[in-house]
Amino acid sequence: MSSQTGSVTKEQPTPIPEPSTLPESGGGSVLKNRAAHIVEKLTTRHGWLGDYDYGWLCMPTLPFSLKGGPRRSRQPPFYALNQELPLLLAMTTGLQHALAMLAGLITPPIIFASALNLDAATSAYMISASLIGCGILSAVQMSRIHLFGKYYLGTGLITVVGTSFSTLSTANAIFNAMYADGTCPSTTSGGVVTRGPCPDAYGYLLGTSLICAFLEIGMSFVPPKKLQRIFPPIVTGTVILMIGASLIGSSGIPNWGGGSNDCMGRPTSGIFALCPTIFAPRPLLWGAPEFIGIGFLSFMAIILTELFGSPFLKNISIIVGLAVGCIVAGAAGYIDGSSITTAPAITFLWVHTFKIRVYPPAILPMLAVYISLAMEAIGDITASAEVSRLAVDGDEFDSRIQGGVLSDGLGGFFSALFTVTPLSIFAQNNGVIAITRCANRTAGRWCCFFLILMGVLGKISGVFLAIPNPVLGGVTTFLFATVGVSGIRVLSYCRFTRRDRFVLGAALSFGIGDLLVPTIFTHLFDGVKNPNNGLQGLFDSITIVLSTPFLICGIVAVILNLILPQEDKEEEEEEEDHGVETVELESGKHHSH
């Protein structure tokens, strides 16, 4: 019998009866039965623990079998989408989801605050707001609210949202433009350019994001099959790959070396800045061996957790890496605890606010960001449905895609009102579902509760803000690399015909070129004499798009995918046969040597 129906099989846990299935005996009996069900669940061992193997969840993994022979992995029962879940398991798996997401949620606000040189109080608030906003909007995304006709709000799956990494990549280019055109203050001394605090830039980003969110809202009413035709894997995979690669270069590795701010620059004048700042407990030059070593320790902690950790620890390996790195860095005197002491005990949204305005040059880039968010949402919802053992085709699946993209767009709108950059569907929770074999939405709701709780407890944000840059860099480099790997996985769905290879090659020409030489388009419009404000804004907007690897890469891929004709099936088969013969020939040469 299918696990999706909640029936009991060899692999299934014994289900606890749903309140709606209990016998009814007249007026008021439904409420009595529901109350009795709640009491039973709160007061019985089965209601709290069920049949789940908690030892399997917490026991470390050995690289060999103690009894000799190959190592075998035990599997717990699978809990389907609408199956009743024991309370302890719901809380445990919900906490795993929250911790698995945590590094991805706190990283963007920390990077935004660092790029704009914001004070500690504002930076801690941005982390709290991100956690609270993610908790609220994730609950909406999981709800699957029927609107009208065949339209829904939310996916009805364990679909969580987080701060989009594509926004993070684009925001760097937007902030650079704001400092260049005088919107944000900066000073130059001895060849070193120092950026001043610019909270207004964050307000501009929020305001522009708010109005551009309507594009994704509108896209949600386009039939999913048409969206998938416009944005096939050759496009989405390329975009996701370049997002991960660009974040490694702009944030991950720079922070690993000590900081992604002004301290990274080494001018020819011989004046070197210290990282992260001269006021840090132990400031050093960027790339100092101490910084490299601390970041490498965090990176190795992730690898060792994957090798020896229990399933619970594997799901939160990023947090383990942060914890190990912080312990060593703290013992060595690299942590400044002032952000913890100054952080409030309790906080919420709108404790700090920003002037929400629109920055015209950022409109085109942010519109492109929302298109990429819709593409990512379609892929992530498909992955969530697969790992939840639900059909990935048919009307119900299409309605999940539609509801998810709509909730994603509305999330971008409301997140700006929450003083948070666009919140979009996260893929991290799919790994948690796969390992714990629990696809039940009750676990997702507990995840939302833990996220909101961590956001409300302001001291937690202070702790995250105190994480040294090398520790953050060592962990986020791995995190961003997994984003790139997700893009490669999406690309693996392509048949890689000659046409596909051509599209991919043309797109990566711009994407990788931008990544390796980011200043190539800086002076593109310098030859235009005295442009008016509107024209200059357009030029700045185009420059931002051209300077953001995943945006220009995605635009090229979309255009070429639409205009290049599809190859005939016979030609594709001939090319595949030729490819097989070539592989066999090369293999034969290799064996002959």
Coordinates of C-alpha atoms in Angstrom, one line a residue:
M1 CA 0.0 0.0 0.0
S2 CA 1.3 3.5 -0.8
S3 CA 3.0 5.4 1.9
Q4 CA 1.2 8.6 0.7
T5 CA -2.1 7.3 2.0
G6 CA -0.8 6.9 5.5
S7 CA -1.6 3.2 5.6
V8 CA 0.5 0.8 7.6
T9 CA 3.1 -1.3 5.8
K10 CA 6.4 -2.9 6.9
E11 CA 8.0 0.5 6.5
Q12 CA 5.2 2.5 8.0
P13 CA 4.8 3.6 11.6
T14 CA 1.6 2.8 13.4
P15 CA -0.6 5.8 12.6
I16 CA -2.3 7.7 15.4
P17 CA -6.0 8.3 14.4
E18 CA -6.7 11.8 13.0
P19 CA -9.4 13.7 15.0
S20 CA -11.6 13.8 11.9
T21 CA -11.6 10.0 11.6
L22 CA -12.8 9.4 15.2
P23 CA -16.4 8.2 15.5
E24 CA -19.1 10.8 15.8
S25 CA -22.2 10.3 17.9
G26 CA -24.3 13.5 17.5
G27 CA -24.1 17.2 18.3
G28 CA -20.9 18.3 20.0
S29 CA -19.2 14.9 19.5
V30 CA -16.6 16.2 17.0
L31 CA -15.3 18.7 19.5
K32 CA -15.3 16.1 22.3
N33 CA -13.4 13.6 20.1
R34 CA -10.9 16.3 19.1
A35 CA -10.3 17.2 22.7
A36 CA -10.0 13.5 23.6
H37 CA -7.5 13.1 20.8
I38 CA -5.4 16.0 22.0
V39 CA -5.4 14.7 25.6
E40 CA -4.4 11.2 24.4
K41 CA -1.6 12.6 22.3
L42 CA -0.2 14.7 25.2
T43 CA -0.5 12.0 27.8
T44 CA 0.5 8.8 26.1
R45 CA 3.9 7.5 25.2
H46 CA 2.7 6.7 21.7
G47 CA 1.5 10.2 21.2
W48 CA 4.9 11.6 22.2
L49 CA 7.3 9.0 20.7
G50 CA 5.4 6.9 18.2
D51 CA 7.5 4.1 16.6
Y52 CA 10.4 6.2 15.4
D53 CA 14.0 4.9 16.0
Y54 CA 15.5 7.9 17.8
G55 CA 18.7 5.9 18.4
W56 CA 19.3 5.8 14.6
L57 CA 18.8 9.6 14.4
C58 CA 21.4 10.3 17.1
M59 CA 24.0 7.6 16.8
P60 CA 27.3 8.5 15.1
T61 CA 28.2 6.9 11.8
L62 CA 31.2 4.6 11.7
P63 CA 33.2 4.3 8.4
F64 CA 33.3 0.5 9.0
S65 CA 31.2 -2.2 10.5
L66 CA 32.2 -3.4 14.0
K67 CA 31.2 -6.9 13.1
G68 CA 33.2 -6.9 9.9
G69 CA 31.8 -6.8 6.4
P70 CA 30.2 -3.9 4.6
R71 CA 28.6 -1.1 6.6
R72 CA 24.8 -1.1 6.5
S73 CA 22.4 1.8 7.0
R74 CA 19.2 1.3 9.0
Q75 CA 16.2 3.2 7.7
P76 CA 13.4 4.6 9.9
P77 CA 9.7 4.5 8.8
F78 CA 8.6 7.1 6.3
Y79 CA 6.0 9.7 7.5
A80 CA 3.9 10.9 4.6
L81 CA 2.6 14.4 4.0
N82 CA -0.7 14.1 5.9
Q83 CA 0.2 11.4 8.3
E84 CA -0.2 12.0 12.1
L85 CA 3.2 12.6 13.6
P86 CA 4.5 11.9 17.2
L87 CA 5.1 15.2 19.1
L88 CA 8.8 14.6 19.9
L89 CA 9.5 13.6 16.3
A90 CA 7.7 16.7 15.0
M91 CA 9.7 18.9 17.3
T92 CA 13.0 17.1 16.5
T93 CA 12.7 17.2 12.8
G94 CA 11.4 20.8 12.9
L95 CA 14.5 21.8 14.8
Q96 CA 16.6 20.0 12.2
H97 CA 14.9 22.0 9.4
A98 CA 15.5 25.2 11.3
L99 CA 19.2 24.5 12.0
A100 CA 19.8 23.2 8.4
M101 CA 18.5 26.6 7.1
L102 CA 20.2 28.7 9.7
A103 CA 23.6 29.4 8.1
G104 CA 21.8 30.3 4.8
L105 CA 19.5 32.7 6.7
I106 CA 22.0 34.6 8.7
T107 CA 24.7 34.9 6.0
P108 CA 23.0 37.4 3.7
P109 CA 22.1 40.0 6.4
I110 CA 25.6 39.8 7.8
I111 CA 27.1 40.3 4.3
F112 CA 24.6 43.2 3.5
A113 CA 25.5 44.9 6.8
S114 CA 29.3 44.4 6.2
A115 CA 29.0 45.8 2.6
L116 CA 27.2 48.9 3.9
N117 CA 29.3 49.3 7.1
L118 CA 26.2 49.3 9.3
D119 CA 26.5 49.5 13.1
A120 CA 26.2 46.4 15.3
A121 CA 22.7 47.2 16.5
T122 CA 21.3 47.5 13.0
S123 CA 23.2 44.4 11.8
A124 CA 21.8 42.3 14.7
Y125 CA 18.3 43.6 13.9
M126 CA 18.6 42.6 10.3
I127 CA 19.5 39.0 11.3
S128 CA 16.5 38.9 13.7
A129 CA 14.2 40.3 11.1
S130 CA 15.4 37.7 8.5
L131 CA 14.7 34.8 10.9
I132 CA 11.2 36.1 11.9
G133 CA 10.2 36.9 8.3
C134 CA 11.4 33.4 7.2
G135 CA 9.3 31.8 9.9
I136 CA 6.2 33.7 9.1
L137 CA 6.4 33.4 5.3
S138 CA 7.4 29.7 5.5
A139 CA 4.2 29.0 7.3
V140 CA 2.3 30.7 4.5
Q141 CA 4.2 28.7 1.9
M142 CA 3.3 25.4 3.6
S143 CA -0.4 26.2 3.9
R144 CA -1.8 25.7 0.4
I145 CA -4.8 28.1 0.8
H146 CA -7.4 27.8 -1.9
L147 CA -8.1 31.2 -3.5
F148 CA -10.5 30.7 -6.4
G149 CA -10.9 28.3 -9.3
K150 CA -7.7 26.3 -9.7
Y151 CA -5.5 28.9 -8.0
Y152 CA -3.8 28.4 -4.6
L153 CA -1.5 30.2 -2.2
G154 CA 1.4 28.0 -1.0
T155 CA 2.6 24.5 -2.0
G156 CA 1.2 22.4 0.9
L157 CA 4.6 20.8 1.2
I158 CA 7.4 21.3 3.7
T159 CA 8.6 24.2 1.6
V160 CA 10.6 26.7 3.6
V161 CA 11.7 30.2 2.5
G162 CA 15.0 32.0 3.1
T163 CA 16.9 35.1 1.9
S164 CA 17.7 34.5 -1.7
F165 CA 21.4 34.2 -2.7
S166 CA 20.5 35.6 -6.1
T167 CA 19.5 38.8 -4.4
L168 CA 22.8 38.8 -2.5
S169 CA 24.8 38.5 -5.6
T170 CA 22.9 41.3 -7.4
A171 CA 22.9 43.6 -4.3
N172 CA 26.7 43.7 -4.4
A173 CA 26.6 45.3 -7.9
I174 CA 23.8 47.6 -6.8
F175 CA 25.7 48.8 -3.7
N176 CA 28.8 49.3 -5.8
A177 CA 26.8 51.5 -8.2
M178 CA 25.4 53.5 -5.2
Y179 CA 28.9 54.2 -3.8
A180 CA 30.2 55.1 -7.3
D181 CA 27.4 57.6 -8.1
G182 CA 27.5 59.4 -4.7
T183 CA 24.3 57.9 -3.3
C184 CA 26.4 56.5 -0.5
P185 CA 29.4 58.3 1.1
S186 CA 33.0 57.2 0.6
T187 CA 36.4 58.7 1.2
T188 CA 39.8 58.2 -0.5
S189 CA 43.0 58.5 1.5
G190 CA 46.4 57.3 0.4
G191 CA 45.0 55.3 -2.4
V192 CA 42.6 53.4 0.0
V193 CA 38.9 53.9 -0.7
T194 CA 36.8 53.7 2.5
R195 CA 33.1 53.3 2.4
G196 CA 31.0 55.1 5.0
P197 CA 27.8 53.7 6.6
C198 CA 24.9 53.7 4.2
P199 CA 21.6 52.4 5.6
D200 CA 19.8 54.4 2.9
A201 CA 21.2 51.9 0.3
Y202 CA 19.4 49.1 2.1
G203 CA 16.2 51.1 2.1
Y204 CA 16.6 51.6 -1.7
L205 CA 17.1 47.9 -2.2
L206 CA 13.9 47.1 -0.1
G207 CA 11.8 49.6 -2.0
T208 CA 13.0 48.5 -5.4
S209 CA 12.4 44.8 -4.4
L210 CA 8.9 45.7 -3.2
I211 CA 7.7 47.0 -6.6
C212 CA 9.5 44.4 -8.7
A213 CA 7.8 41.6 -6.7
F214 CA 4.7 42.1 -8.8
L215 CA 6.5 40.5 -11.8
E216 CA 6.8 37.1 -10.0
I217 CA 3.2 37.5 -8.7
G218 CA 2.0 37.9 -12.3
M219 CA 4.2 34.9 -13.4
S220 CA 2.4 32.7 -11.0
F221 CA -0.8 32.9 -13.1
V222 CA 1.1 31.7 -16.2
P223 CA 0.6 27.9 -16.7
P224 CA 3.5 26.1 -15.2
K225 CA 4.2 24.2 -18.4
K226 CA 4.7 27.4 -20.3
L227 CA 7.1 28.7 -17.6
Q228 CA 9.0 25.4 -17.8
R229 CA 9.2 25.8 -21.6
I230 CA 10.7 29.3 -21.3
F231 CA 13.0 28.3 -18.4
P232 CA 14.1 24.7 -19.1
P233 CA 17.0 23.0 -17.1
I234 CA 19.6 24.4 -19.6
V235 CA 18.6 27.9 -18.4
T236 CA 17.8 27.3 -14.7
G237 CA 20.9 25.1 -14.1
T238 CA 23.2 27.7 -15.7
V239 CA 21.8 30.5 -13.5
I240 CA 22.0 28.5 -10.3
L241 CA 25.6 27.4 -11.1
M242 CA 26.7 31.0 -11.7
I243 CA 25.0 32.2 -8.5
G244 CA 27.0 29.8 -6.5
A245 CA 30.3 30.5 -8.3
S246 CA 29.9 34.3 -8.0
L247 CA 29.1 34.1 -4.3
I248 CA 32.2 32.1 -3.6
G249 CA 34.3 34.8 -5.3
S250 CA 32.5 37.8 -3.9
S251 CA 31.9 36.7 -0.3
G252 CA 33.0 33.2 0.6
I253 CA 36.8 33.3 -0.2
P254 CA 37.2 37.0 0.7
N255 CA 35.7 36.4 4.2
W256 CA 37.9 33.3 4.6
G257 CA 40.9 35.5 4.1
G258 CA 39.7 38.0 6.8
G259 CA 37.0 40.1 5.3
S260 CA 35.1 41.0 2.1
N261 CA 35.1 44.7 2.9
D262 CA 37.8 47.4 2.3
C263 CA 40.5 45.4 4.1
M264 CA 40.8 43.0 1.2
G265 CA 42.2 45.7 -1.1
R266 CA 46.0 46.0 -1.3
P267 CA 46.9 49.3 -3.1
T268 CA 50.3 49.8 -4.8
S269 CA 51.0 52.7 -2.5
G270 CA 52.0 50.2 0.2
I271 CA 49.3 51.2 2.7
F272 CA 47.5 48.0 3.8
A273 CA 44.3 47.8 5.8
L274 CA 43.9 45.4 8.6
C275 CA 41.1 42.8 8.7
P276 CA 38.3 42.8 9.7
T277 CA 39.0 46.3 11.1
I278 CA 41.7 48.0 13.1
F279 CA 39.4 47.8 16.1
A280 CA 39.1 44.0 16.1
P281 CA 40.7 42.1 19.0
R282 CA 43.4 40.7 16.8
P283 CA 43.5 42.5 13.4
L284 CA 45.7 41.0 10.7
L285 CA 46.5 41.5 7.0
W286 CA 44.0 39.9 4.6
G287 CA 45.1 36.4 3.8
A288 CA 47.1 36.0 7.0
P289 CA 47.8 32.3 7.8
E290 CA 45.9 32.6 11.1
F291 CA 42.8 33.5 9.2
I292 CA 43.3 30.8 6.6
G293 CA 43.8 28.2 9.4
I294 CA 40.6 29.1 11.3
G295 CA 38.5 29.0 8.1
F296 CA 40.1 25.7 7.1
L297 CA 39.3 24.2 10.6
S298 CA 35.6 25.1 10.1
F299 CA 35.6 23.6 6.6
M300 CA 37.2 20.4 7.9
A301 CA 34.6 20.2 10.7
I302 CA 31.9 20.0 8.1
I303 CA 33.7 17.2 6.3
L304 CA 34.3 15.2 9.5
T305 CA 30.7 15.6 10.5
E306 CA 29.6 14.1 7.2
L307 CA 32.0 11.3 7.7
F308 CA 31.4 10.4 11.3
G309 CA 28.3 12.3 12.4
S310 CA 24.9 11.0 13.2
P311 CA 22.0 11.7 10.8
F312 CA 21.0 14.6 13.0
L313 CA 24.4 16.2 12.9
K314 CA 24.8 15.6 9.2
N315 CA 21.7 17.7 8.7
I316 CA 23.2 20.6 10.6
S317 CA 26.9 20.1 9.5
I318 CA 27.1 23.8 8.6
I319 CA 26.2 24.8 12.2
V320 CA 28.7 22.3 13.5
G321 CA 31.4 24.0 11.3
L322 CA 30.4 27.4 12.7
A323 CA 30.4 26.1 16.3
V324 CA 33.8 24.4 16.0
G325 CA 35.4 27.5 14.3
C326 CA 33.9 29.9 16.9
I327 CA 35.2 27.8 19.8
V328 CA 38.8 27.8 18.5
A329 CA 38.6 31.4 17.4
G330 CA 37.2 32.5 20.8
A331 CA 39.9 30.6 22.6
A332 CA 42.6 32.3 20.4
G333 CA 41.1 35.7 21.1
Y334 CA 39.6 36.5 17.7
I335 CA 36.0 37.1 18.8
D336 CA 34.7 40.5 19.8
G337 CA 31.7 39.9 22.2
S338 CA 30.4 43.5 22.1
S339 CA 27.7 42.5 19.7
I340 CA 26.4 40.0 22.2
T341 CA 26.4 42.3 25.2
T342 CA 24.7 45.2 23.3
A343 CA 22.0 43.0 21.6
P344 CA 18.6 43.2 23.2
A345 CA 17.2 40.2 25.0
I346 CA 13.9 40.4 23.1
T347 CA 13.3 42.0 19.7
F348 CA 10.8 41.9 16.8
L349 CA 10.2 43.4 13.4
W350 CA 10.3 47.2 12.9
V351 CA 12.5 47.9 15.9
H352 CA 14.8 49.5 13.3
T353 CA 13.4 50.9 10.1
F354 CA 14.8 52.0 6.7
K355 CA 13.7 54.7 4.3
I356 CA 12.0 52.6 1.6
R357 CA 12.6 54.3 -1.7
V358 CA 13.1 53.1 -5.3
Y359 CA 16.6 53.2 -6.9
P360 CA 15.8 53.4 -10.7
P361 CA 19.1 51.7 -11.9
A362 CA 18.2 48.7 -9.7
I363 CA 14.8 48.1 -11.3
L364 CA 16.0 46.0 -14.3
P365 CA 18.4 43.9 -12.2
M366 CA 15.7 43.2 -9.6
L367 CA 13.2 42.3 -12.2
A368 CA 15.7 39.8 -13.5
V369 CA 16.3 38.5 -9.9
Y370 CA 12.5 37.8 -9.6
I371 CA 12.5 35.9 -12.8
S372 CA 15.4 33.8 -11.4
L373 CA 13.5 33.3 -8.2
A374 CA 10.6 31.9 -10.1
M375 CA 12.9 29.5 -11.9
E376 CA 14.5 28.4 -8.6
A377 CA 11.0 28.0 -7.0
I378 CA 9.8 25.6 -9.8
G379 CA 12.9 23.4 -9.4
D380 CA 12.8 23.4 -5.6
I381 CA 9.1 22.6 -5.5
T382 CA 9.7 19.7 -7.9
A383 CA 12.5 18.4 -5.6
S384 CA 10.3 18.8 -2.5
A385 CA 7.5 16.8 -4.2
E386 CA 9.9 14.0 -5.3
V387 CA 11.4 13.6 -1.8
S388 CA 7.9 13.7 -0.3
R389 CA 6.9 10.8 -2.5
L390 CA 4.3 12.8 -4.4
A391 CA 3.6 12.9 -8.1
V392 CA 5.6 15.5 -10.1
D393 CA 3.1 15.8 -12.9
G394 CA -0.6 16.3 -13.2
D395 CA -3.1 19.0 -12.2
E396 CA -2.4 18.8 -8.5
F397 CA 1.4 19.2 -9.0
D398 CA 0.8 22.1 -11.4
S399 CA -1.3 23.8 -8.7
R400 CA 1.5 23.3 -6.2
I401 CA 3.9 25.0 -8.6
Q402 CA 1.4 27.9 -9.2
G403 CA 0.7 28.3 -5.4
G404 CA 4.4 28.2 -4.6
V405 CA 5.4 30.8 -7.2
L406 CA 2.5 33.0 -6.1
S407 CA 3.6 32.7 -2.4
D408 CA 7.2 33.3 -3.5
G409 CA 6.2 36.6 -5.2
L410 CA 4.0 37.7 -2.3
G411 CA 6.9 36.8 0.0
G412 CA 9.1 39.2 -1.9
F413 CA 6.5 42.0 -1.4
F414 CA 5.9 41.4 2.3
S415 CA 9.5 40.7 3.2
A416 CA 10.3 44.2 2.0
L417 CA 7.6 45.5 4.5
F418 CA 9.3 43.2 7.1
T419 CA 12.6 45.1 6.3
V420 CA 14.0 41.9 4.8
T421 CA 15.3 41.4 1.2
P422 CA 13.3 39.0 -1.0
L423 CA 12.6 35.7 0.7
S424 CA 12.3 32.8 -1.7
I425 CA 12.0 29.0 -1.5
F426 CA 15.0 27.2 0.0
A427 CA 16.2 23.8 -1.1
Q428 CA 18.1 22.9 2.1
N429 CA 15.1 21.2 3.7
N430 CA 14.9 18.6 1.0
G431 CA 18.0 16.9 2.3
V432 CA 16.5 16.9 5.8
I433 CA 13.4 15.2 4.5
A434 CA 15.4 12.6 2.6
I435 CA 17.5 11.7 5.6
T436 CA 14.8 11.7 8.3
R437 CA 12.2 10.2 6.0
C438 CA 9.7 12.7 7.4
A439 CA 7.7 14.7 4.9
N440 CA 5.0 15.7 7.3
R441 CA 3.9 19.4 7.5
T442 CA 3.7 19.3 11.2
A443 CA 7.5 19.2 11.3
G444 CA 7.5 22.2 9.0
R445 CA 5.3 24.2 11.3
W446 CA 7.6 23.4 14.2
C447 CA 10.5 24.7 12.0
C448 CA 8.6 28.0 11.6
F449 CA 8.2 28.2 15.3
F450 CA 11.9 27.7 16.0
L451 CA 12.9 30.3 13.4
I452 CA 10.5 32.9 14.8
L453 CA 11.7 32.1 18.4
M454 CA 15.4 32.5 17.4
G455 CA 14.6 35.8 15.7
V456 CA 12.7 37.1 18.8
L457 CA 15.6 36.2 21.1
G458 CA 17.8 39.1 20.2
K459 CA 20.9 37.7 21.9
I460 CA 21.0 34.9 19.4
S461 CA 21.5 37.5 16.6
G462 CA 24.3 39.0 18.6
V463 CA 26.0 35.7 18.8
F464 CA 25.7 35.2 15.0
L465 CA 27.1 38.7 14.4
A466 CA 30.2 37.9 16.6
I467 CA 31.2 35.0 14.3
P468 CA 34.7 35.9 12.9
N469 CA 35.0 36.5 9.2
P470 CA 37.3 33.5 8.5
V471 CA 34.9 31.1 10.3
L472 CA 32.0 32.5 8.3
G473 CA 34.1 32.4 5.1
G474 CA 35.2 28.8 5.6
V475 CA 31.6 27.7 6.1
T476 CA 29.9 29.9 3.5
T477 CA 32.4 28.9 0.8
F478 CA 31.2 25.3 1.2
L479 CA 27.5 26.5 1.4
F480 CA 27.8 28.5 -1.8
A481 CA 29.6 25.7 -3.5
T482 CA 26.6 23.4 -2.8
V483 CA 24.5 26.0 -4.6
G484 CA 26.7 25.6 -7.7
V485 CA 26.5 21.8 -7.4
S486 CA 22.7 22.2 -7.4
G487 CA 23.0 24.0 -10.7
I488 CA 25.1 21.2 -12.1
R489 CA 22.5 18.7 -10.9
V490 CA 19.8 20.6 -12.8
L491 CA 22.0 20.7 -15.9
S492 CA 22.4 17.0 -15.7
Y493 CA 18.7 16.7 -16.8
C494 CA 19.7 18.1 -20.2
R495 CA 20.4 15.7 -23.1
F496 CA 23.4 17.9 -24.1
T497 CA 22.8 17.9 -27.8
R498 CA 24.8 20.2 -30.0
R499 CA 22.2 22.9 -29.5
D500 CA 22.3 22.5 -25.7
R501 CA 26.1 22.7 -25.7
F502 CA 26.0 25.8 -27.9
V503 CA 23.5 27.6 -25.6
L504 CA 25.5 26.7 -22.5
G505 CA 28.8 27.7 -24.0
A506 CA 27.4 31.1 -25.1
A507 CA 25.9 31.8 -21.7
L508 CA 29.0 30.8 -19.8
S509 CA 31.1 33.0 -22.0
F510 CA 29.5 36.0 -20.4
G511 CA 29.0 34.5 -17.0
I512 CA 32.5 33.1 -16.4
G513 CA 34.0 36.2 -18.2
D514 CA 32.2 38.5 -15.7
L515 CA 33.3 36.3 -12.8
L516 CA 37.0 36.4 -13.7
V517 CA 37.1 40.0 -14.9
P518 CA 34.3 41.8 -13.1
T519 CA 35.4 45.3 -14.2
I520 CA 35.1 44.8 -18.0
F521 CA 31.8 46.7 -18.4
T522 CA 32.7 49.5 -15.9
H523 CA 33.5 52.1 -18.6
L524 CA 31.1 50.9 -21.2
F525 CA 29.1 54.2 -21.4
D526 CA 31.9 56.6 -20.6
G527 CA 31.9 57.9 -24.2
V528 CA 28.3 59.3 -23.9
K529 CA 28.5 63.0 -23.3
N530 CA 26.3 64.6 -20.7
P531 CA 23.4 62.1 -20.5
N532 CA 20.3 63.3 -18.7
N533 CA 19.3 61.7 -15.4
G534 CA 16.9 59.2 -17.0
L535 CA 19.4 58.0 -19.6
Q536 CA 22.2 57.8 -17.0
G537 CA 19.9 55.7 -14.8
L538 CA 19.3 53.3 -17.8
F539 CA 23.1 53.1 -18.4
D540 CA 23.7 52.3 -14.8
S541 CA 21.0 49.7 -14.8
I542 CA 22.4 48.0 -17.9
T543 CA 25.9 48.1 -16.3
I544 CA 24.6 46.4 -13.2
V545 CA 23.0 43.6 -15.3
L546 CA 26.1 43.1 -17.4
S547 CA 28.3 43.1 -14.3
T548 CA 26.3 40.4 -12.5
P549 CA 27.4 37.0 -13.8
F550 CA 24.2 35.1 -13.3
L551 CA 22.0 37.8 -14.7
I552 CA 23.8 38.2 -18.0
C553 CA 24.3 34.5 -18.2
G554 CA 20.6 33.8 -17.7
I555 CA 19.5 36.4 -20.2
V556 CA 21.8 35.0 -22.9
A557 CA 20.6 31.4 -22.1
V558 CA 16.9 32.4 -22.3
I559 CA 17.2 34.3 -25.5
L560 CA 19.2 31.6 -27.3
N561 CA 16.9 28.8 -26.0
L562 CA 13.9 30.6 -27.5
I563 CA 15.4 31.5 -30.9
L564 CA 17.5 28.5 -31.7
P565 CA 15.4 25.7 -33.4
Q566 CA 15.2 22.4 -31.7
E567 CA 17.1 19.6 -33.4
D568 CA 15.3 16.7 -35.1
K569 CA 15.1 13.5 -33.1
E570 CA 16.9 11.6 -35.8
E571 CA 19.8 14.1 -35.6
E572 CA 19.9 13.8 -31.8
E573 CA 20.0 10.0 -31.9
E574 CA 22.8 10.1 -34.5
E575 CA 24.8 12.5 -32.4
E576 CA 24.2 10.3 -29.3
D577 CA 25.3 7.2 -31.2
H578 CA 28.4 9.1 -32.4
G579 CA 29.1 10.2 -28.8
V580 CA 28.9 6.6 -27.6
E581 CA 31.3 5.4 -30.3
T582 CA 33.7 8.1 -29.4
V583 CA 33.6 7.2 -25.7
E584 CA 34.1 3.5 -26.5
L585 CA 37.0 4.4 -28.8
E586 CA 38.7 6.6 -26.1
S587 CA 38.0 3.9 -23.5
G588 CA 39.7 1.3 -25.8
K589 CA 42.7 3.6 -26.2
H590 CA 43.0 4.0 -22.5
H591 CA 42.9 0.2 -21.9
S592 CA 45.4 -0.4 -24.6
H593 CA 47.9 1.9 -22.8

